[in-house]
CSV table of C-alpha atoms in Angstrom, one decimal:
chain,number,residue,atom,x,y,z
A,76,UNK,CA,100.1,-112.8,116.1
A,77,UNK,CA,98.2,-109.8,115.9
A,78,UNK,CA,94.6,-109.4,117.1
A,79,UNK,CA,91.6,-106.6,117.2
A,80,UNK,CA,88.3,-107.4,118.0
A,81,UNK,CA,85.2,-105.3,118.1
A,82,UNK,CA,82.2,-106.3,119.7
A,83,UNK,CA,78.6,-104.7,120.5
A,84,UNK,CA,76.5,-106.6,122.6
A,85,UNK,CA,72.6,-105.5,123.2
A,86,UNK,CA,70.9,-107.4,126.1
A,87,UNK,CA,66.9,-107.6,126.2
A,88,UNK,CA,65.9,-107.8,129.3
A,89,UNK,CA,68.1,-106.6,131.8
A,90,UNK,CA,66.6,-107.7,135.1
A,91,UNK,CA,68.8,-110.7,135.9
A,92,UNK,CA,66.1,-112.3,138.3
A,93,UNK,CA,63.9,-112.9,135.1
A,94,UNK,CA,64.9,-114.9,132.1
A,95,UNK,CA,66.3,-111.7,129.4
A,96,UNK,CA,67.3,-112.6,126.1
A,97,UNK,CA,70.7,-111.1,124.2
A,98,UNK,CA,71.8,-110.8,121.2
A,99,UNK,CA,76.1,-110.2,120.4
A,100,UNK,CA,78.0,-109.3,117.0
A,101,UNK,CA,80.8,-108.0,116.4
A,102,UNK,CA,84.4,-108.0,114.0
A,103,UNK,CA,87.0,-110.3,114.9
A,104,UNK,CA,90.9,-109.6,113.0
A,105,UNK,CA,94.0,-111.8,113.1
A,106,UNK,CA,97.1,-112.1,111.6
A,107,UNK,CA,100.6,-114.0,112.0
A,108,UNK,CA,103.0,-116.2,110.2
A,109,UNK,CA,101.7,-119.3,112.3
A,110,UNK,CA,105.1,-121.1,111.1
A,111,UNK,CA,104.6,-120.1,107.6
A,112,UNK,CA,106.6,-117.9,105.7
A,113,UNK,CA,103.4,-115.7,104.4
A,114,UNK,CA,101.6,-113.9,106.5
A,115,UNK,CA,98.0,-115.2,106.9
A,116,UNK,CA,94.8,-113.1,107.8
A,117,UNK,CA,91.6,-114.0,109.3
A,118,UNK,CA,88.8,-112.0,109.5
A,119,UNK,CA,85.2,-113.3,111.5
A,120,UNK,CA,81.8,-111.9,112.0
A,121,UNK,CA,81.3,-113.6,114.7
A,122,UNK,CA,77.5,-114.1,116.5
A,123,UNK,CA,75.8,-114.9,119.2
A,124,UNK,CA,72.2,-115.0,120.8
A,125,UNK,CA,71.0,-116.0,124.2
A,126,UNK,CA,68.8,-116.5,127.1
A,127,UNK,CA,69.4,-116.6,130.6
A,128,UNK,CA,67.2,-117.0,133.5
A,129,UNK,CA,68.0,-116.9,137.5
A,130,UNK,CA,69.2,-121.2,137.1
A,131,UNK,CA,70.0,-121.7,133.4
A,132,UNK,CA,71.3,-120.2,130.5
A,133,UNK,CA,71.8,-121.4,126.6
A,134,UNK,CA,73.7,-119.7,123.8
A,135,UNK,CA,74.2,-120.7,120.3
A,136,UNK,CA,77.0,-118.6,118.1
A,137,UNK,CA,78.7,-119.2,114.7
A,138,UNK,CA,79.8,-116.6,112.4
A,139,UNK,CA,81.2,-116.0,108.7
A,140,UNK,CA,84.7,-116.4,108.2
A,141,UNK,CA,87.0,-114.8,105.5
A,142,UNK,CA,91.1,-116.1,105.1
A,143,UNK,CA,94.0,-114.9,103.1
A,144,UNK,CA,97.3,-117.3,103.2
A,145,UNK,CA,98.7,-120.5,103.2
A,146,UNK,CA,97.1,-121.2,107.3
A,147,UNK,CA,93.8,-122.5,108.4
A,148,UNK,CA,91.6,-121.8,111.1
A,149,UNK,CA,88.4,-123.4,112.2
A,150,UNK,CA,86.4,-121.8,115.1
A,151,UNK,CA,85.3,-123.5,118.4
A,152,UNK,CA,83.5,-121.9,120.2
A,153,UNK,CA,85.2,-118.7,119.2
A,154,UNK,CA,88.4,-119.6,119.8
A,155,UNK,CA,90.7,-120.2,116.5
A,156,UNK,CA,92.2,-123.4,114.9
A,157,UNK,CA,95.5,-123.0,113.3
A,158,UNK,CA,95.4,-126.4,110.9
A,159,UNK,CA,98.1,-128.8,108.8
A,160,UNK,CA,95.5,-128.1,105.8
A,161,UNK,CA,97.6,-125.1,104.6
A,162,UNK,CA,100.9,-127.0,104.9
A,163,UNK,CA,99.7,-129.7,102.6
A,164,UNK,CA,98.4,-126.7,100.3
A,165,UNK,CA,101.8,-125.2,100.4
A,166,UNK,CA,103.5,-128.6,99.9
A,167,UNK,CA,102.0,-129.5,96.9
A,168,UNK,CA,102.0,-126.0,95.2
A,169,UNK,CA,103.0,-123.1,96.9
A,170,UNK,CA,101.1,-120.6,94.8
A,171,UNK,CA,98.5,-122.1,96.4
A,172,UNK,CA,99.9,-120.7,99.9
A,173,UNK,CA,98.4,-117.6,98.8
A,174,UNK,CA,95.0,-118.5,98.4
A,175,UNK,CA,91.6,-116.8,99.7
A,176,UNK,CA,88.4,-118.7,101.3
A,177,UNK,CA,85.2,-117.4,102.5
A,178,UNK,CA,82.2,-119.2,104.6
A,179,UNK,CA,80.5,-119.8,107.5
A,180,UNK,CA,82.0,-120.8,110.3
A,181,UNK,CA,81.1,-123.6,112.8
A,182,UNK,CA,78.3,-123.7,115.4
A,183,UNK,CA,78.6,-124.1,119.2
A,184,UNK,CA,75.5,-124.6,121.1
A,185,UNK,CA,75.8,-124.4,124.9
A,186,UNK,CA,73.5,-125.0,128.3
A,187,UNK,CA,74.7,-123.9,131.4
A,188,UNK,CA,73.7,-124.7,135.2
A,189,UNK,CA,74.3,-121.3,137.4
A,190,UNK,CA,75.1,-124.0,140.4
A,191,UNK,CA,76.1,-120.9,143.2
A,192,UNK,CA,75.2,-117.5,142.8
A,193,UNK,CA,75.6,-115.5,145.7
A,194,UNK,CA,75.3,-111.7,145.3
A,195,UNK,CA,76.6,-110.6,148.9
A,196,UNK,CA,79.7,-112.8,148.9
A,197,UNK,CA,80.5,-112.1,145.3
A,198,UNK,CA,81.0,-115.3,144.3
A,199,UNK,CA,79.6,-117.4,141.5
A,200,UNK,CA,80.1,-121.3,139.8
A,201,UNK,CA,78.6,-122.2,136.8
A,202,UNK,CA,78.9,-125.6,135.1
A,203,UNK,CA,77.8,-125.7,130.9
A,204,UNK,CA,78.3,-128.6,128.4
A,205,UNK,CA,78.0,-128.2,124.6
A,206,UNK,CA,78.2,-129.7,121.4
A,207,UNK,CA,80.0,-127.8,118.0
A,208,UNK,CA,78.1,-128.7,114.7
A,209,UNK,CA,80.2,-128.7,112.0
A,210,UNK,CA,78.5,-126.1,109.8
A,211,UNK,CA,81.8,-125.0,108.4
A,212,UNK,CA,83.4,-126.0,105.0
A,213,UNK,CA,85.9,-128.7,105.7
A,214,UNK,CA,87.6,-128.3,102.3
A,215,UNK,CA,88.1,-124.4,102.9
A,216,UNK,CA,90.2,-125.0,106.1
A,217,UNK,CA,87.0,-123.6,108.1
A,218,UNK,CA,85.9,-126.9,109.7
A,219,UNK,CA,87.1,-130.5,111.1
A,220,UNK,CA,83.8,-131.7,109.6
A,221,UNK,CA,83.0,-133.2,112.6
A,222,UNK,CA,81.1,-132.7,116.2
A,223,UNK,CA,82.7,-132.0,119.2
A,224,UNK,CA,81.1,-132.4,122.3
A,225,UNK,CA,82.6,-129.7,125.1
A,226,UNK,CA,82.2,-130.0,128.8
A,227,UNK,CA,83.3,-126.9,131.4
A,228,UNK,CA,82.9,-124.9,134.3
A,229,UNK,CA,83.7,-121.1,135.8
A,230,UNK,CA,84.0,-119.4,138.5
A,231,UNK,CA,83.6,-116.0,139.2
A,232,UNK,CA,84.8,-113.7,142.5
A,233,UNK,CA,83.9,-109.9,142.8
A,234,UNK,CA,85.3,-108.1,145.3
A,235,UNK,CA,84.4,-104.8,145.5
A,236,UNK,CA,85.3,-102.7,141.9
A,237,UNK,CA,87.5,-105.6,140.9
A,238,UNK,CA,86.1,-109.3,139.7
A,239,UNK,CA,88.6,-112.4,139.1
A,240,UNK,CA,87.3,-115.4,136.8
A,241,UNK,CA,88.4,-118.7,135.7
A,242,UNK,CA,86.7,-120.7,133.2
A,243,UNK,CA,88.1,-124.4,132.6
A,244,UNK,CA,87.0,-126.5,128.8
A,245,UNK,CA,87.0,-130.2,127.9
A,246,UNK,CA,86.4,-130.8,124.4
A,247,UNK,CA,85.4,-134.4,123.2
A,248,UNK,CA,87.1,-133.7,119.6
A,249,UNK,CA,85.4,-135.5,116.8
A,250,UNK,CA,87.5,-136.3,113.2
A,251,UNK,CA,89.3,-139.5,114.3
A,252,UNK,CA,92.9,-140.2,114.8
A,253,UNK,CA,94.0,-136.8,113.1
A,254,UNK,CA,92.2,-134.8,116.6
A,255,UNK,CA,93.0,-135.3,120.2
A,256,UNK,CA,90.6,-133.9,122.7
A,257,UNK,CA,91.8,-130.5,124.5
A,258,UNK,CA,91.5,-128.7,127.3
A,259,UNK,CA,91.0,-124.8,127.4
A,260,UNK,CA,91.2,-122.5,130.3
A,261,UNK,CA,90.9,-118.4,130.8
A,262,UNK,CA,92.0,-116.4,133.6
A,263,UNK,CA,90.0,-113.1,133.9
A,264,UNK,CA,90.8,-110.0,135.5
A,265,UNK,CA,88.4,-107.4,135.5
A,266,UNK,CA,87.8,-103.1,137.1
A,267,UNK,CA,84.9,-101.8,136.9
A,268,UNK,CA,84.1,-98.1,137.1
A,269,UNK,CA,81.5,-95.5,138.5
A,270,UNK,CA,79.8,-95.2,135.0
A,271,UNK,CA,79.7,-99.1,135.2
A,272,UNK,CA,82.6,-98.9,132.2
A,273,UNK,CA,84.9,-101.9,132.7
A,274,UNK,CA,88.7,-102.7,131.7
A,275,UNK,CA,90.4,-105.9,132.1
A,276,UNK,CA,92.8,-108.5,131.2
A,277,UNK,CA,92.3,-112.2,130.0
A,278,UNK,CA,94.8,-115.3,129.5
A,279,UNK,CA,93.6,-117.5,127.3
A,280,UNK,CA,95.0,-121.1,126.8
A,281,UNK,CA,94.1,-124.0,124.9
A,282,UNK,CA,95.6,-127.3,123.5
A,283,UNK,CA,95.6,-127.8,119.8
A,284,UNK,CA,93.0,-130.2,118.3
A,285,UNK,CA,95.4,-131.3,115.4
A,286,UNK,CA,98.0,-134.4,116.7
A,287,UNK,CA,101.4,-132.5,117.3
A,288,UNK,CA,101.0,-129.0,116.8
A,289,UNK,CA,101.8,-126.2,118.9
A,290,UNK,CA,99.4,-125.2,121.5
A,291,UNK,CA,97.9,-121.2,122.0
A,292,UNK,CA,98.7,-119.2,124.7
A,293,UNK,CA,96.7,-115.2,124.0
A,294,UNK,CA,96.7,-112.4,126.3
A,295,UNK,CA,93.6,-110.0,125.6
A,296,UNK,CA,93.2,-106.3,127.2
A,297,UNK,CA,89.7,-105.3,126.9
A,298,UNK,CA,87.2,-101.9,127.3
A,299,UNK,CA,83.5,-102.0,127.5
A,300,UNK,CA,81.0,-98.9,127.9
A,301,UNK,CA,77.3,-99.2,128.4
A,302,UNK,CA,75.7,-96.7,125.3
A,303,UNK,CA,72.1,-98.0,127.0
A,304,UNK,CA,70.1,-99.8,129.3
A,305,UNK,CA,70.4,-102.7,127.1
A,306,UNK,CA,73.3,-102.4,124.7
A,307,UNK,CA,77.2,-101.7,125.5
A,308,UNK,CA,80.3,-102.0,123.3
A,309,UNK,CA,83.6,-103.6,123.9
A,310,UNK,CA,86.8,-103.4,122.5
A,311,UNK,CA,89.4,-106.3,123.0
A,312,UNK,CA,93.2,-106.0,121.5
């Protein structure tokens, strides 16, 4: 699988003692066979808006989706969804393997409790739990058509120039017998430079929602350069 993403993130209100809101968008581009024998791409305008405040924090982000090939994907939470849909599609015609959706893609909306955050020690633990509203087409591959409920933690460590994160996902899967519930985690590595410019690696690992298939392992390098007080751009690949 092949992956580019493109984000630029502007934050309002960057004093993080006070509550500052932030808005992220960005273009998200993958492709792979995903055991088919086409190749299937996926393109996302992902987005997201924010607030966060010295205790708590909420996010809500969706996006608009655009696929060519016989695979499906439904977003969670930004992560993708490989699905059987496009196997059936393929089964039943395979001219249809080739076919082309468009839509939005789900919603995730997300509280989070920062539980510890201390500054001089580097170290912070924050605990968030969600629900996904199935704003997708479920007949375009872009949705379970149901409502997950997710449940998670992270925890951060900065030590000097360098910071090492872990965030940890439960999601309650909605969709009956077809979904399991799954369990996500990330491993973050991250430098950061004089100009406050940062590079970094990320793991990312997560169980399938669909009964039997394969689960995702993805290892992202990413940049990101402030432009402005409140904005900065990042590039993951």
């Amino acid at each position: 699988m092949n992956r580019f993403i493109l984000f630029a993130v502007l934050c309002i209100g960057a004093n993080a003692a006070q509550a500052g809101a932030w808005l992220s968008g960005g273009v998200t581009h993958s492709q792979g066979k995903y055991g088919f024998n086409q190749i299937t791409s996926s393109t996302e305008l992902p987005i997201a808006m924010g607030i966060d405040g010295t205790d708590f924090g909420f996010r809500a982000e969706s996006g608009l989706a655009h696929v060519s090939g016989p695979a499906d994907f439904i977003t969670a939470g930004g992560a993708l969804r490989r699905q059987s849909h496009g196997k059936q599609l393929a089964a039943q015609n395979p001219a249809q393997a080739s076919r082309t959706v468009n839509g939005i893609a789900d919603t995730t909306l997300t509280g989070t409790w920062h539980a510890i955050d201390i500054p001089g020690n580097g170290i912070s633990v924050d605990f968030s739990a969600g629900v996904k509203i199935a704003t997708g087409d479920q007949n375009k591959g872009l949705s379970t058509g149901a409502t997950d409920y997710l449940l998670g933690g992270s925890f951060y460590f900065d030590a000097g120039k360098m910071t090492y994160g872990a965030d940890y996902t439960h999601r309650f899967t909605g969709g009956g017998k077809s979904f399991r519930d799954t369990n996500e985690a990330a491993f973050t590595i991250e430098r950061v430079f004089a100009d406050h410019a940062a590079m970094g690696v990320t793991l990312d690992w997560s169980q399938s929602i669909e009964n039997g298939a394969a689960n995702f392992t993805v290892v992202d390098g990413f940049y990101s350069q402030p432009l402005a007080s409140s904005t900065s751009l990042g590039l993951f690949a």
